[in-house]
Each structure stands twice: as C-alpha cells, then as structure tokens.
C-alpha cells in the first residue's frame, strides 16, 4: 500500500521560491568583480532574475539535459545563474578557474558545455583556449555594457544586456526530481576527468541535512559568507542551504585575502562563514598583524583539508569563534561529516576538547560510513584502527559522468573515498591520510596529517607538509617541509624537540627542511604529488 501524501518533487527551484516568498527582503550582498564595490539585492530579486535567466536560456535553445558552464566567483549573478540553469532542466557545470587552462579546456570539452558564463577575470585566459572548446556556442561576460572589455570570444555580450532581453514571465521546468542539475569535476590531478553529476533530489536532501543544528546550524537570523567557492562542490551547499533557511548571504567575489574578508565579516555583521584552512591562515595573520577583532562572527566551518589544531584554538581562544571541522569531497555533494559535540563528549574541556575538535566528526542523517581493510573486511570502531573510509547515501556519487560503465561502489553500495580513517565508538571519524599519502614505515602506517597538525602548532611555522621519502631499511620515513613565518628560521633540533612527547617516537620526522612556499592544488590543498616531485632527489641524512 502506498502512502497518501502529496507528490512534491524535490526540485531546486523550490528553494529560491521559498526564499523569495518567506524571506524575500533578506539581502544578498556581493563584492563586485569590476571594482570591488558592494552590490546589494534580495532573495525576491534573485528569484526574479533567475526566472529571467531560464527564459533567456530557452531562447538560446538550451533545453533539458544541456550543460551550461560558469567560470565565476561567488556573487549574486552566479547564484541567479544556478537557479536559472537548473530551473529550465539544464545542468550547471561549475568550472574551477584555478585549474590549468589545459585542464579547463579538457573538462569543458568532456562536459560538452554549450554556453559559458564567465567573470571579467577569466576573459584573457578563455580567449587563449577557445579554439579547444568546440562545444561552446557562445560566451556571456558577467558584467554590464560599461565594463565590457574588447574580446575575441565568440558571440560575447555583457550579461546584463543579454538578461534584459527576457522578462521573468516563466514557469520553472517540472522535471523528475532525479534529473541532473549540477556537474562538478574532481580536482584530482591523475587519471581522466571525473565529473560528479548531482541531481535536484540529491542537492535538496544534502542541503536539508547539512543545514541542521549539529552541522551548518543555519537559521533566518544568520548572515552567511560562503568563502568556499560555488565551483568547489556547491560551496559546501551554502548556495542552497542559506536561501532555504532565509539566512542573509554575503558573497566575497574575487577578493579572498585576509583584509578584504575581514572588512566583509565586520561590515556585513557575518555570523557564520566557511572555507579551507589556507583562507583562514590569511585572515588570522591579518588579525594578528593589525590587532583586529571579530565582533559578530559566531561560527566558522573549516574543511577541504585537515584543520590544524592551532587554527581551531586561535579562533576559539583569541577571537571567541566556534570552529566546526568538516570533511567531505566532490563525490559527497560534498559534506560527509561535521565535528560538533555530542552529549557523550559534553564533559570534555581544555586540551581534551581540542583533541576531539581535530577529528573530522560525525555524519548527518543521509550519510553512512564504514572502514575496511584492503580486503574489504570491516574494521573496529575503536578510534585507533585505521581503515579505508567508505560512504553511502542519497547524495553520494554512484558513477562518474560519461564513465557510467566503470563501477565505483563495493558490493554493499559503498563508495571508497580514497581516505584512510578511524571511527570511534561514538561514531566520530578522523582522517589519518589520503590512502596514497600515508607513510608506510616498517610495515606500519604514519599519518602525515597528524605530523602536519603538530608542526603547525610551533609559533615560527606558517605552513607544514609531511611526505614519505624512500628509506633503505624502513621503506619510507617522514620528511617535514616547513614554510617559516616571516623572519623566523626554526631549526631541525628545535622542531623535533617541540614534537617529541606528543607522538610515538618512531613517528618523528627524519629531517626538517625549510622552503619559501608549499605547492597547492586548485582547491587550496597541499599538493603532495608536486611536493614529492620537488624532493625526488632528496636523500635523508645518514
Ligand atoms: P575534493 O573532492 O577536492 O573536495 O577533495 C576531497 C578530499 O579532500 C577528501 O577525500 C580528503 O582527502 C580531503 N579532505 C576534505 N576535507 C578534509 C578534512 N577536514 N580533513 C582532511 N582531509 C580532508
């Protein structure tokens, strides 16, 4: 017997409709790419313009299942494009502009995008690769006529002129909720392009799950600044969860440096924000240098790579801002876990609480975890035993776009995340490493992340990375690579003395090297492959 409740498909346009009806006057504030000034609009207006986008796209011949690409910073225009593109049944392909031009050309070609919307920042780069983009029929520049540059891009017009050619008298496409709505390629540097194809249903369920109090904890009284880009896996859902709850949105545009972010946090009274650790490094350095404070910010979500303990302590102790460590990946829509405090750990305080907060946390309803050995055997949830982290749920990928024949799930329907992790009895997950970054020393595993977290706690260290280097007896031993703070030169003995007693003795790095910069990937993570290449000819002392 079937239930007798209404069939109300989980479609993304319902989010912006709800925002416009219930929270129509709530603001969306964006830092303009053109001149850094602030542009203000509302959810009601964003919805109107999204309808215009959908209608205007229809006139371009865009229809169900077509891919439409964006190469853009976080802004109101990018937001209305999202809702407009999926609102006509097409697919928003958010392209990561931090990839190499060749990679960008490769994924746009692989996706078969028909129109490309781009910010002024990227015009020159796209001109260089446009002859490698045969599927793109025309380019729309996200600006107005006044700021429109001379460009060789095919059919290029200013977005505002293009949009003005349609009104908002449009009915959203009522498609099946499993229809594809978004496409995002993983930032992996090896193998062919891997596109994750989100559906309306998966994005709506993910947005609902992560808005809840133990996770993003959003409400209509919040002012949310997603620093994490819309092109980095749905800005961790904030472009959906914020309008869904009626939170005011602050979009930082192209300026992600410490002073610019600080100005927005204070000027717009932001209560909650989210980004990768590198971004917060810039903010904390700025605050330290200027004696700045954070007067309205209550919560910061940090993820994308491991959040160093020192960063959590700095936010919480010095600035009174609660840190939620989050873990996820493009294939998970992207959030898989948050580190909020469950009642079992409520008694923790001081150092013990920070020991908990370095963990990546527990999954929301809609995500299930298991850890297994290489043979697929489940490992105990004892907080000690490492295993391959596997996940399943309605917002986890089951195959990659245009690689549908390649199986990526195990026999129980779990996706192997490629991360190595522990799970404790209370369900808290802690990432030990990427399976390819873990250091294998004498048959035992050493977590590069644990060593990095520890090293970054030294007051002279700005950034730290640990890689395994070949060793004749132990196979691999850890090498600690450090970017010192300006004017500091922490020595090897000093670093090892600092780390001694805080980890097993055999985990101590065999050497410490100072460098000017550590390479990062397009999503701001330490690029271990490049770092290993840099140290290919390096030999450990002795
Ligand atoms: P991406 O798909 O580019 O977001 O990359 C996902 C990968 O980033 C994960 O599989 C992890 O290896 C890493 N990652 C994300 N969040 C964290 C975190 N909080 N701690 C450690 N690694 C993380």
Coordinates of C-alpha atoms and ligand atoms in Angstrom, one line a residue:
X1 CA 0.0 0.0 0.0
X2 CA 1.3 3.4 -0.9
X3 CA 1.1 6.4 1.4
X4 CA -1.4 9.1 0.7
X5 CA 0.8 12.1 0.8
X6 CA 1.4 14.6 -1.9
X7 CA 3.9 14.0 -4.7
X8 CA 6.1 17.2 -4.4
X9 CA 9.3 16.5 -6.3
X10 CA 12.5 17.8 -4.6
X11 CA 13.4 20.4 -7.2
X12 CA 16.0 23.1 -6.7
X13 CA 13.8 26.0 -7.8
X14 CA 11.5 25.3 -4.8
X15 CA 14.4 26.6 -2.7
X16 CA 14.6 30.0 -4.3
X17 CA 10.8 30.2 -4.5
X18 CA 10.6 29.6 -0.7
X19 CA 13.4 32.2 -0.1
X20 CA 11.5 34.8 -2.2
X21 CA 8.2 34.1 -0.5
X22 CA 9.3 33.7 3.1
X23 CA 12.5 35.8 3.2
X24 CA 12.0 38.0 0.2
X25 CA 13.6 41.1 1.7
X26 CA 16.7 39.3 3.0
X27 CA 19.8 40.6 1.4
X28 CA 22.4 39.1 -0.9
X29 CA 25.5 41.3 -0.8
X30 CA 28.3 40.7 -3.4
X31 CA 31.7 42.3 -3.8
X32 CA 31.7 43.3 -7.5
X33 CA 34.4 41.8 -9.6
X34 CA 34.5 45.1 -11.7
X35 CA 35.7 47.4 -8.9
X36 CA 35.4 45.7 -5.5
X37 CA 32.4 47.8 -4.5
X38 CA 29.4 46.1 -2.8
X39 CA 26.2 45.3 -4.8
X40 CA 23.0 44.7 -2.8
X41 CA 20.0 42.7 -3.8
X42 CA 17.3 40.4 -2.2
X43 CA 16.1 36.9 -2.5
X44 CA 12.9 38.2 -4.2
X45 CA 15.0 39.9 -6.8
X46 CA 17.4 36.9 -7.2
X47 CA 14.4 34.7 -7.9
X48 CA 13.0 37.2 -10.5
X49 CA 16.3 37.3 -12.3
X50 CA 16.7 33.5 -12.1
X51 CA 13.4 33.2 -13.9
X52 CA 14.7 35.7 -16.5
X53 CA 17.9 33.6 -16.9
X54 CA 15.8 30.5 -17.5
X55 CA 13.6 32.2 -20.1
X56 CA 16.6 33.8 -21.8
X57 CA 18.4 30.4 -21.9
X58 CA 15.3 28.9 -23.6
X59 CA 15.7 31.5 -26.3
X60 CA 19.3 30.3 -26.8
X61 CA 17.9 26.8 -27.4
X62 CA 19.0 25.4 -24.1
X63 CA 16.9 22.5 -23.0
X64 CA 16.6 19.6 -20.7
X65 CA 20.0 17.9 -20.0
X66 CA 22.1 20.6 -21.7
X67 CA 25.3 21.6 -19.9
X68 CA 25.8 25.3 -19.3
X69 CA 29.2 26.3 -17.7
X70 CA 30.1 29.0 -15.3
X71 CA 33.7 30.2 -14.6
X72 CA 32.9 32.6 -11.9
X73 CA 33.5 33.9 -8.3
X74 CA 30.8 33.9 -5.7
X75 CA 28.3 36.6 -6.5
X76 CA 24.5 37.2 -6.8
X77 CA 24.9 36.8 -10.6
X78 CA 26.4 33.4 -10.2
X79 CA 23.6 32.5 -7.8
X80 CA 20.8 33.5 -10.1
X81 CA 22.5 31.6 -12.9
X82 CA 22.5 28.4 -10.8
X83 CA 18.8 28.6 -10.2
X84 CA 18.0 29.8 -13.7
X85 CA 20.0 27.0 -15.4
X86 CA 18.6 24.1 -13.3
X87 CA 15.2 25.8 -13.4
X88 CA 14.9 25.1 -17.1
X89 CA 16.1 21.5 -16.6
X90 CA 19.6 22.1 -17.8
X91 CA 22.8 21.3 -15.8
X92 CA 25.0 24.0 -14.2
X93 CA 28.6 23.0 -14.8
X94 CA 30.7 25.0 -12.3
X95 CA 34.3 25.1 -13.7
X96 CA 37.2 25.7 -11.3
X97 CA 39.2 28.6 -12.6
X98 CA 42.2 27.6 -10.6
X99 CA 42.9 24.6 -12.7
X100 CA 45.4 24.9 -15.5
X101 CA 44.0 26.3 -18.8
X102 CA 44.6 22.9 -20.4
X103 CA 42.6 21.1 -17.7
X104 CA 39.8 23.7 -18.0
X105 CA 39.7 23.1 -21.8
X106 CA 39.7 19.3 -21.2
X107 CA 36.7 19.3 -18.8
X108 CA 34.6 21.8 -20.7
X109 CA 35.1 19.6 -23.8
X110 CA 34.4 16.5 -21.8
X111 CA 31.2 18.0 -20.4
X112 CA 30.1 19.3 -23.8
X113 CA 29.1 22.7 -22.4
X114 CA 27.0 24.8 -24.8
X115 CA 27.3 28.3 -23.2
X116 CA 30.0 29.6 -20.9
X117 CA 29.3 32.4 -18.5
X118 CA 32.5 34.0 -17.2
X119 CA 33.7 36.7 -14.9
X120 CA 35.9 39.5 -16.3
X121 CA 38.9 37.9 -14.5
X122 CA 38.9 35.0 -16.9
X123 CA 38.3 36.6 -20.3
X124 CA 42.0 36.6 -21.4
X125 CA 42.6 33.0 -20.2
X126 CA 39.5 31.7 -22.1
X127 CA 40.5 33.6 -25.3
X128 CA 43.7 31.5 -25.2
X129 CA 41.8 28.2 -25.1
X130 CA 38.7 29.0 -27.1
X131 CA 39.8 27.1 -30.1
X132 CA 39.9 23.9 -27.9
X133 CA 36.2 24.4 -26.9
X134 CA 34.3 23.2 -29.9
X135 CA 31.0 22.6 -28.0
X136 CA 30.8 26.2 -26.7
X137 CA 28.4 28.2 -28.9
X138 CA 28.7 31.5 -27.2
X139 CA 30.3 33.3 -24.2
X140 CA 28.4 35.7 -21.9
X141 CA 30.6 38.0 -19.8
X142 CA 29.3 38.6 -16.2
X143 CA 29.3 42.3 -16.3
X144 CA 27.4 45.3 -17.8
X145 CA 27.9 47.3 -21.0
X146 CA 30.0 49.9 -19.3
X147 CA 32.6 47.4 -18.1
X148 CA 32.5 45.2 -21.2
X149 CA 36.0 44.5 -22.5
X150 CA 37.1 44.1 -26.1
X151 CA 37.2 40.4 -26.7
X152 CA 37.6 37.8 -29.4
X153 CA 35.2 35.4 -27.6
X154 CA 32.5 34.1 -29.9
X155 CA 29.2 35.9 -29.6
X156 CA 30.3 37.6 -26.4
X157 CA 27.9 40.1 -24.8
X158 CA 27.6 41.7 -21.4
X159 CA 25.4 39.5 -19.1
X160 CA 23.2 42.5 -18.1
X161 CA 22.3 43.2 -21.8
X162 CA 21.7 39.5 -22.5
X163 CA 19.5 39.2 -19.5
X164 CA 17.5 42.3 -20.2
X165 CA 16.3 40.6 -23.4
X166 CA 13.9 38.4 -21.4
X167 CA 11.3 39.1 -18.7
X168 CA 10.5 36.9 -15.7
X169 CA 7.3 35.5 -17.0
X170 CA 8.5 31.9 -17.0
X171 CA 7.3 28.7 -15.4
X172 CA 10.0 26.5 -13.9
X173 CA 10.5 23.2 -15.6
X174 CA 8.6 20.5 -13.6
X175 CA 11.1 17.6 -14.1
X176 CA 11.6 14.4 -12.3
X177 CA 13.5 15.0 -9.1
X178 CA 16.3 12.6 -10.2
X179 CA 17.0 14.9 -13.2
X180 CA 20.6 16.1 -13.3
X181 CA 21.1 19.6 -12.1
X182 CA 24.8 20.2 -11.4
X183 CA 28.1 19.0 -12.7
X184 CA 31.4 19.4 -10.8
X185 CA 34.8 17.8 -11.7
X186 CA 37.0 16.5 -9.0
X187 CA 40.3 18.3 -8.5
X188 CA 42.3 15.1 -8.9
X189 CA 45.4 15.5 -11.0
X190 CA 45.7 11.9 -12.2
X191 CA 43.5 9.8 -14.5
X192 CA 40.9 11.2 -16.9
X193 CA 38.4 13.9 -15.9
X194 CA 35.9 12.7 -13.3
X195 CA 32.6 14.6 -13.4
X196 CA 30.2 14.2 -10.5
X197 CA 26.6 14.7 -11.7
X198 CA 24.3 16.0 -8.9
X199 CA 20.5 15.7 -9.2
X200 CA 17.8 18.0 -7.9
X201 CA 16.9 15.5 -5.3
X202 CA 20.5 14.8 -4.1
X203 CA 21.2 18.6 -3.7
X204 CA 17.9 19.3 -1.9
X205 CA 18.5 16.3 0.5
X206 CA 22.1 17.4 1.1
X207 CA 21.1 21.0 1.7
X208 CA 18.4 19.9 4.3
X209 CA 20.8 17.5 6.0
X210 CA 23.6 20.0 6.4
X211 CA 21.6 23.0 7.5
X212 CA 20.6 21.2 10.7
X213 CA 21.9 22.4 14.1
X214 CA 24.7 19.8 14.6
X215 CA 26.1 20.7 11.2
X216 CA 25.9 24.1 9.5
X217 CA 23.3 25.1 12.0
X218 CA 21.6 27.8 9.8
X219 CA 18.7 30.0 10.6
X220 CA 16.9 33.0 9.1
X221 CA 18.7 35.1 11.7
X222 CA 22.2 34.2 10.3
X223 CA 24.3 36.1 7.9
X224 CA 26.4 33.6 6.0
X225 CA 29.5 34.3 4.0
X226 CA 30.5 31.3 1.8
X227 CA 34.1 31.9 1.1
X228 CA 34.3 28.4 -0.3
X229 CA 33.5 28.9 -3.9
X230 CA 30.4 27.8 -5.8
X231 CA 32.8 26.0 -8.1
X232 CA 34.1 24.0 -5.1
X233 CA 31.4 21.4 -4.8
X234 CA 28.3 23.6 -4.4
X235 CA 30.1 26.0 -2.0
X236 CA 29.5 23.2 0.6
X237 CA 25.8 23.6 -0.1
X238 CA 25.6 27.1 1.2
X239 CA 24.1 28.4 -2.1
X240 CA 21.2 26.1 -1.3
X241 CA 21.1 25.9 2.5
X242 CA 21.3 29.7 3.0
X243 CA 18.3 30.6 0.8
X244 CA 16.5 27.5 2.2
X245 CA 16.7 28.9 5.7
X246 CA 16.5 32.6 4.8
X247 CA 20.0 33.5 6.0
X248 CA 21.4 36.7 4.5
X249 CA 24.2 35.9 2.0
X250 CA 27.5 37.7 1.7
X251 CA 29.4 36.8 -1.5
X252 CA 33.1 37.8 -1.4
X253 CA 33.7 37.9 -5.2
X254 CA 37.3 37.7 -6.3
X255 CA 38.9 39.1 -3.1
X256 CA 39.7 36.3 -0.7
X257 CA 42.7 37.9 1.1
X258 CA 42.6 38.5 4.9
X259 CA 41.9 42.3 4.8
X260 CA 39.1 42.0 2.3
X261 CA 37.4 39.1 4.1
X262 CA 37.8 40.9 7.5
X263 CA 36.2 44.0 6.1
X264 CA 33.1 42.0 4.9
X265 CA 32.9 39.9 8.1
X266 CA 32.7 43.1 10.2
X267 CA 30.9 45.4 7.7
X268 CA 28.1 43.0 7.0
X269 CA 27.9 41.5 10.5
X270 CA 28.5 38.0 9.3
X271 CA 27.6 35.3 11.9
X272 CA 28.8 32.2 10.0
X273 CA 31.4 31.5 7.3
X274 CA 33.1 28.6 5.7
X275 CA 36.3 27.9 3.8
X276 CA 39.5 25.8 3.5
X277 CA 42.3 26.3 6.1
X278 CA 44.6 28.3 3.7
X279 CA 42.0 31.1 3.5
X280 CA 41.8 31.3 7.3
X281 CA 45.5 31.4 7.6
X282 CA 45.4 34.6 5.7
X283 CA 42.6 36.1 7.9
X284 CA 44.3 35.1 11.2
X285 CA 47.7 36.5 10.0
X286 CA 45.9 39.8 9.1
X287 CA 44.1 39.9 12.6
X288 CA 47.4 39.2 14.3
X289 CA 49.2 41.9 12.4
X290 CA 46.6 44.6 12.8
X291 CA 45.1 43.7 16.2
X292 CA 41.7 43.2 14.5
X293 CA 38.8 41.5 16.2
X294 CA 35.7 39.5 15.1
X295 CA 32.7 41.2 16.7
X296 CA 29.8 39.4 15.0
X297 CA 31.2 36.1 13.8
X298 CA 30.0 33.1 15.9
X299 CA 30.9 30.1 13.8
X300 CA 33.4 29.1 11.2
X301 CA 33.3 25.8 9.3
X302 CA 36.7 24.7 8.2
X303 CA 37.3 21.7 5.9
X304 CA 38.6 20.6 2.5
X305 CA 41.8 19.7 4.2
X306 CA 42.6 18.9 7.8
X307 CA 42.0 21.9 10.1
X308 CA 45.1 22.3 12.2
X309 CA 44.5 22.3 16.0
X310 CA 46.4 25.6 16.3
X311 CA 43.8 27.2 14.0
X312 CA 40.9 25.9 16.0
X313 CA 42.5 27.2 19.2
X314 CA 43.2 30.6 17.7
X315 CA 39.6 31.1 16.5
X316 CA 38.1 29.9 19.7
X317 CA 40.5 31.2 22.4
X318 CA 41.6 34.5 20.9
X319 CA 38.5 35.5 18.9
X320 CA 35.6 33.7 20.6
X321 CA 34.5 32.0 17.3
X322 CA 33.4 28.3 17.4
X323 CA 35.1 26.1 14.9
X324 CA 33.3 23.2 13.2
X325 CA 35.7 20.9 11.4
X326 CA 34.1 19.4 8.4
X327 CA 35.1 16.7 6.0
X328 CA 33.8 16.0 2.5
X329 CA 34.6 15.5 -1.1
X330 CA 33.1 16.4 -4.5
X331 CA 31.6 12.9 -4.7
X332 CA 29.7 13.5 -1.4
X333 CA 27.9 16.7 -2.6
X334 CA 30.3 17.5 -0.8
X335 CA 29.8 17.2 3.0
X336 CA 30.2 13.9 4.8
X337 CA 30.9 14.8 8.5
X338 CA 31.0 17.7 11.0
X339 CA 32.7 17.8 14.3
X340 CA 30.0 19.1 16.7
X341 CA 30.0 17.9 20.3
X342 CA 27.5 15.1 21.1
X343 CA 26.3 14.6 24.7
X344 CA 28.7 11.7 25.2
X345 CA 31.6 14.2 24.9
X346 CA 29.9 17.2 26.6
X347 CA 32.1 16.8 29.7
X348 CA 35.3 17.5 27.7
X349 CA 37.1 20.7 28.2
X350 CA 40.5 22.3 27.6
X351 CA 43.0 20.1 25.7
X352 CA 40.7 17.1 25.7
X353 CA 38.1 19.2 23.8
X354 CA 40.6 20.3 21.2
X355 CA 41.7 16.6 20.9
X356 CA 38.1 16.0 19.8
X357 CA 37.9 19.0 17.6
X358 CA 40.8 17.9 15.4
X359 CA 38.6 15.0 14.4
X360 CA 36.5 15.3 11.2
X361 CA 33.4 14.5 13.1
X362 CA 30.2 12.5 12.6
X363 CA 28.0 12.2 9.6
X364 CA 24.5 13.7 9.2
X365 CA 21.4 11.6 8.6
X366 CA 21.8 10.6 4.8
X367 CA 25.4 9.6 5.2
X368 CA 26.6 6.1 6.3
X369 CA 30.2 5.2 7.0
X370 CA 32.3 2.0 7.2
X371 CA 36.0 1.4 7.4
X372 CA 37.6 -1.7 5.9
X373 CA 41.0 -3.2 5.3
X374 CA 42.3 -3.7 1.8
X375 CA 40.3 -7.0 1.5
X376 CA 37.0 -5.2 2.3
X377 CA 36.8 -6.6 5.9
X378 CA 35.1 -4.2 8.4
X379 CA 37.5 -2.7 11.0
X380 CA 36.5 -2.0 14.6
X381 CA 35.2 1.4 15.6
X382 CA 37.7 1.9 18.4
X383 CA 39.2 5.3 17.4
X384 CA 42.6 3.5 16.9
X385 CA 42.3 1.1 14.0
X386 CA 42.8 2.7 10.5
X387 CA 40.9 1.6 7.5
X388 CA 39.7 2.7 4.1
X389 CA 36.8 5.1 4.6
X390 CA 33.7 4.2 2.6
X391 CA 30.4 6.0 2.4
X392 CA 26.9 5.7 1.0
X393 CA 23.8 7.8 0.9
X394 CA 21.4 9.6 -1.4
X395 CA 23.9 12.4 -2.0
X396 CA 26.9 10.2 -2.7
X397 CA 28.0 9.5 -6.3
X398 CA 27.3 6.1 -7.8
X399 CA 29.2 6.6 -11.0
X400 CA 31.1 9.4 -12.9
X401 CA 29.7 11.4 -15.8
X402 CA 30.3 9.7 -19.1
X403 CA 32.1 6.9 -17.3
X404 CA 28.9 5.2 -16.2
X405 CA 30.2 1.7 -17.0
X406 CA 33.1 1.9 -14.5
X407 CA 31.9 0.6 -11.2
X408 CA 32.9 2.7 -8.2
X409 CA 30.8 1.1 -5.4
X410 CA 31.6 -2.0 -3.4
X411 CA 29.1 -4.9 -3.1
X412 CA 27.2 -3.1 -0.3
X413 CA 26.8 0.0 -2.4
X414 CA 29.6 2.0 -0.5
X415 CA 31.9 4.4 -2.3
X416 CA 35.6 4.2 -1.4
X417 CA 36.6 7.7 -0.6
X418 CA 40.3 7.1 -1.0
X419 CA 40.8 8.4 2.6
X420 CA 42.2 6.4 5.4
X421 CA 40.4 7.0 8.7
X422 CA 39.5 5.8 12.2
X423 CA 35.9 5.7 13.6
X424 CA 35.3 5.8 17.4
X425 CA 32.6 4.1 19.4
X426 CA 30.6 7.4 19.4
X427 CA 30.7 7.5 15.5
X428 CA 33.4 10.2 15.2
X429 CA 35.6 9.9 12.2
X430 CA 39.2 11.0 12.0
X431 CA 41.1 11.1 8.7
X432 CA 44.5 9.7 9.0
X433 CA 45.6 10.4 5.4
X434 CA 44.8 10.1 1.8
X435 CA 45.5 6.4 1.1
X436 CA 48.3 7.5 -1.2
X437 CA 49.9 9.9 1.2
X438 CA 50.0 7.7 4.3
X439 CA 53.7 7.0 5.2
X440 CA 54.5 3.3 5.3
X441 CA 57.4 2.8 7.7
X442 CA 58.5 -0.8 8.5
X443 CA 55.0 -2.2 7.7
X444 CA 53.3 0.3 10.0
X445 CA 51.4 3.5 8.9
X446 CA 52.3 7.0 9.9
X447 CA 49.7 9.8 9.4
X448 CA 51.2 12.7 7.6
X449 CA 48.2 14.8 8.7
X450 CA 48.9 14.2 12.4
X451 CA 52.5 15.3 11.9
X452 CA 51.5 18.4 10.0
X453 CA 48.9 19.4 12.6
X454 CA 51.6 19.1 15.3
X455 CA 54.3 21.1 13.4
X456 CA 51.9 23.9 12.6
X457 CA 51.5 24.5 16.3
X458 CA 55.1 25.7 16.6
X459 CA 54.9 29.6 16.8
X460 CA 57.5 30.1 14.0
X461 CA 55.7 27.8 11.5
X462 CA 53.4 29.3 8.9
X463 CA 52.6 26.1 7.0
X464 CA 53.8 22.5 7.2
X465 CA 53.6 19.4 5.0
X466 CA 54.9 15.9 5.5
X467 CA 55.8 13.4 2.8
X468 CA 57.3 9.9 2.9
X469 CA 60.8 9.6 1.4
X470 CA 62.5 6.3 0.4
X471 CA 64.5 4.6 3.2
X472 CA 66.7 1.5 2.7
X473 CA 65.6 -0.1 5.9
X474 CA 62.1 1.2 6.7
X475 CA 60.8 1.6 3.1
X476 CA 59.7 5.1 3.9
X477 CA 60.3 7.7 6.5
X478 CA 58.7 11.1 7.1
X479 CA 60.2 14.4 5.9
X480 CA 58.8 17.6 7.4
X481 CA 58.7 20.5 5.0
X482 CA 58.1 23.9 6.6
X483 CA 57.3 27.4 5.4
X484 CA 58.5 29.6 8.3
X485 CA 56.8 32.8 9.4
X486 CA 58.5 36.0 8.1
X487 CA 61.9 36.5 9.7
X488 CA 61.9 33.1 11.5
X489 CA 64.1 30.1 10.9
X490 CA 63.0 27.2 13.1
X491 CA 65.8 24.6 13.1
X492 CA 65.5 20.8 12.9
X493 CA 66.5 20.2 16.5
X494 CA 64.1 22.8 17.7
X495 CA 61.2 21.3 15.7
X496 CA 61.9 17.7 16.8
X497 CA 62.2 18.8 20.4
X498 CA 58.8 20.6 20.0
X499 CA 57.2 17.4 18.6
X500 CA 58.8 14.9 21.0
X501 CA 56.5 13.5 23.6
X502 CA 53.4 14.5 21.6
X503 CA 53.6 11.5 19.2
X504 CA 55.1 8.0 19.1
X505 CA 58.9 8.3 18.9
X506 CA 59.1 6.4 15.7
X507 CA 56.8 8.9 14.0
X508 CA 59.3 11.7 14.5
X509 CA 60.4 13.1 11.1
X510 CA 63.9 12.0 10.0
X511 CA 64.6 15.5 8.7
X512 CA 63.2 19.1 8.6
X513 CA 63.5 21.3 5.5
X514 CA 62.6 25.0 5.2
X515 CA 61.1 26.2 1.9
X516 CA 59.6 29.5 0.7
X517 CA 56.3 28.0 -0.4
X518 CA 54.5 24.7 -0.5
X519 CA 52.6 23.9 -3.7
X520 CA 48.7 23.9 -3.5
X521 CA 46.1 22.3 -5.7
X522 CA 43.3 24.3 -7.4
X523 CA 41.1 23.8 -4.4
X524 CA 43.8 25.0 -1.9
X525 CA 45.0 21.7 -0.6
X526 CA 48.7 20.8 -0.2
X527 CA 49.7 19.2 -3.5
X528 CA 51.6 16.2 -2.2
X529 CA 52.4 14.8 -5.7
X530 CA 54.2 18.0 -6.6
X531 CA 55.9 18.1 -3.3
X532 CA 57.1 14.6 -3.7
X533 CA 58.4 15.6 -7.1
X534 CA 60.3 18.5 -5.6
X535 CA 62.0 16.2 -3.2
X536 CA 62.6 13.3 -5.7
X537 CA 66.4 13.6 -5.4
X538 CA 66.4 14.3 -1.7
X539 CA 68.3 11.8 0.5
X540 CA 67.6 11.5 4.2
X541 CA 70.6 12.3 6.4
X542 CA 72.7 9.3 7.5
Ligands
LIG1 P1 37.7 17.4 -3.1 O1 36.8 16.5 -3.8 O2 38.6 18.2 -4.0 O3 36.9 18.3 -2.2 O4 38.7 16.6 -2.2 C1 38.2 15.7 -1.2 C2 39.4 15.2 -0.3 O5 39.8 16.3 0.5 C3 38.9 14.2 0.7 O6 38.9 12.9 0.1 C4 40.0 14.3 1.7 O7 41.2 13.7 1.3 C5 40.3 15.8 1.7 N1 39.6 16.5 2.8 C6 38.5 17.2 2.8 N2 38.2 17.6 4.0 C7 39.1 17.2 4.8 C8 39.4 17.4 6.3 N3 38.6 18.1 7.0 N4 40.5 16.8 6.8 C9 41.3 16.1 6.0 N5 41.1 15.9 4.6 C10 40.1 16.5 4.1

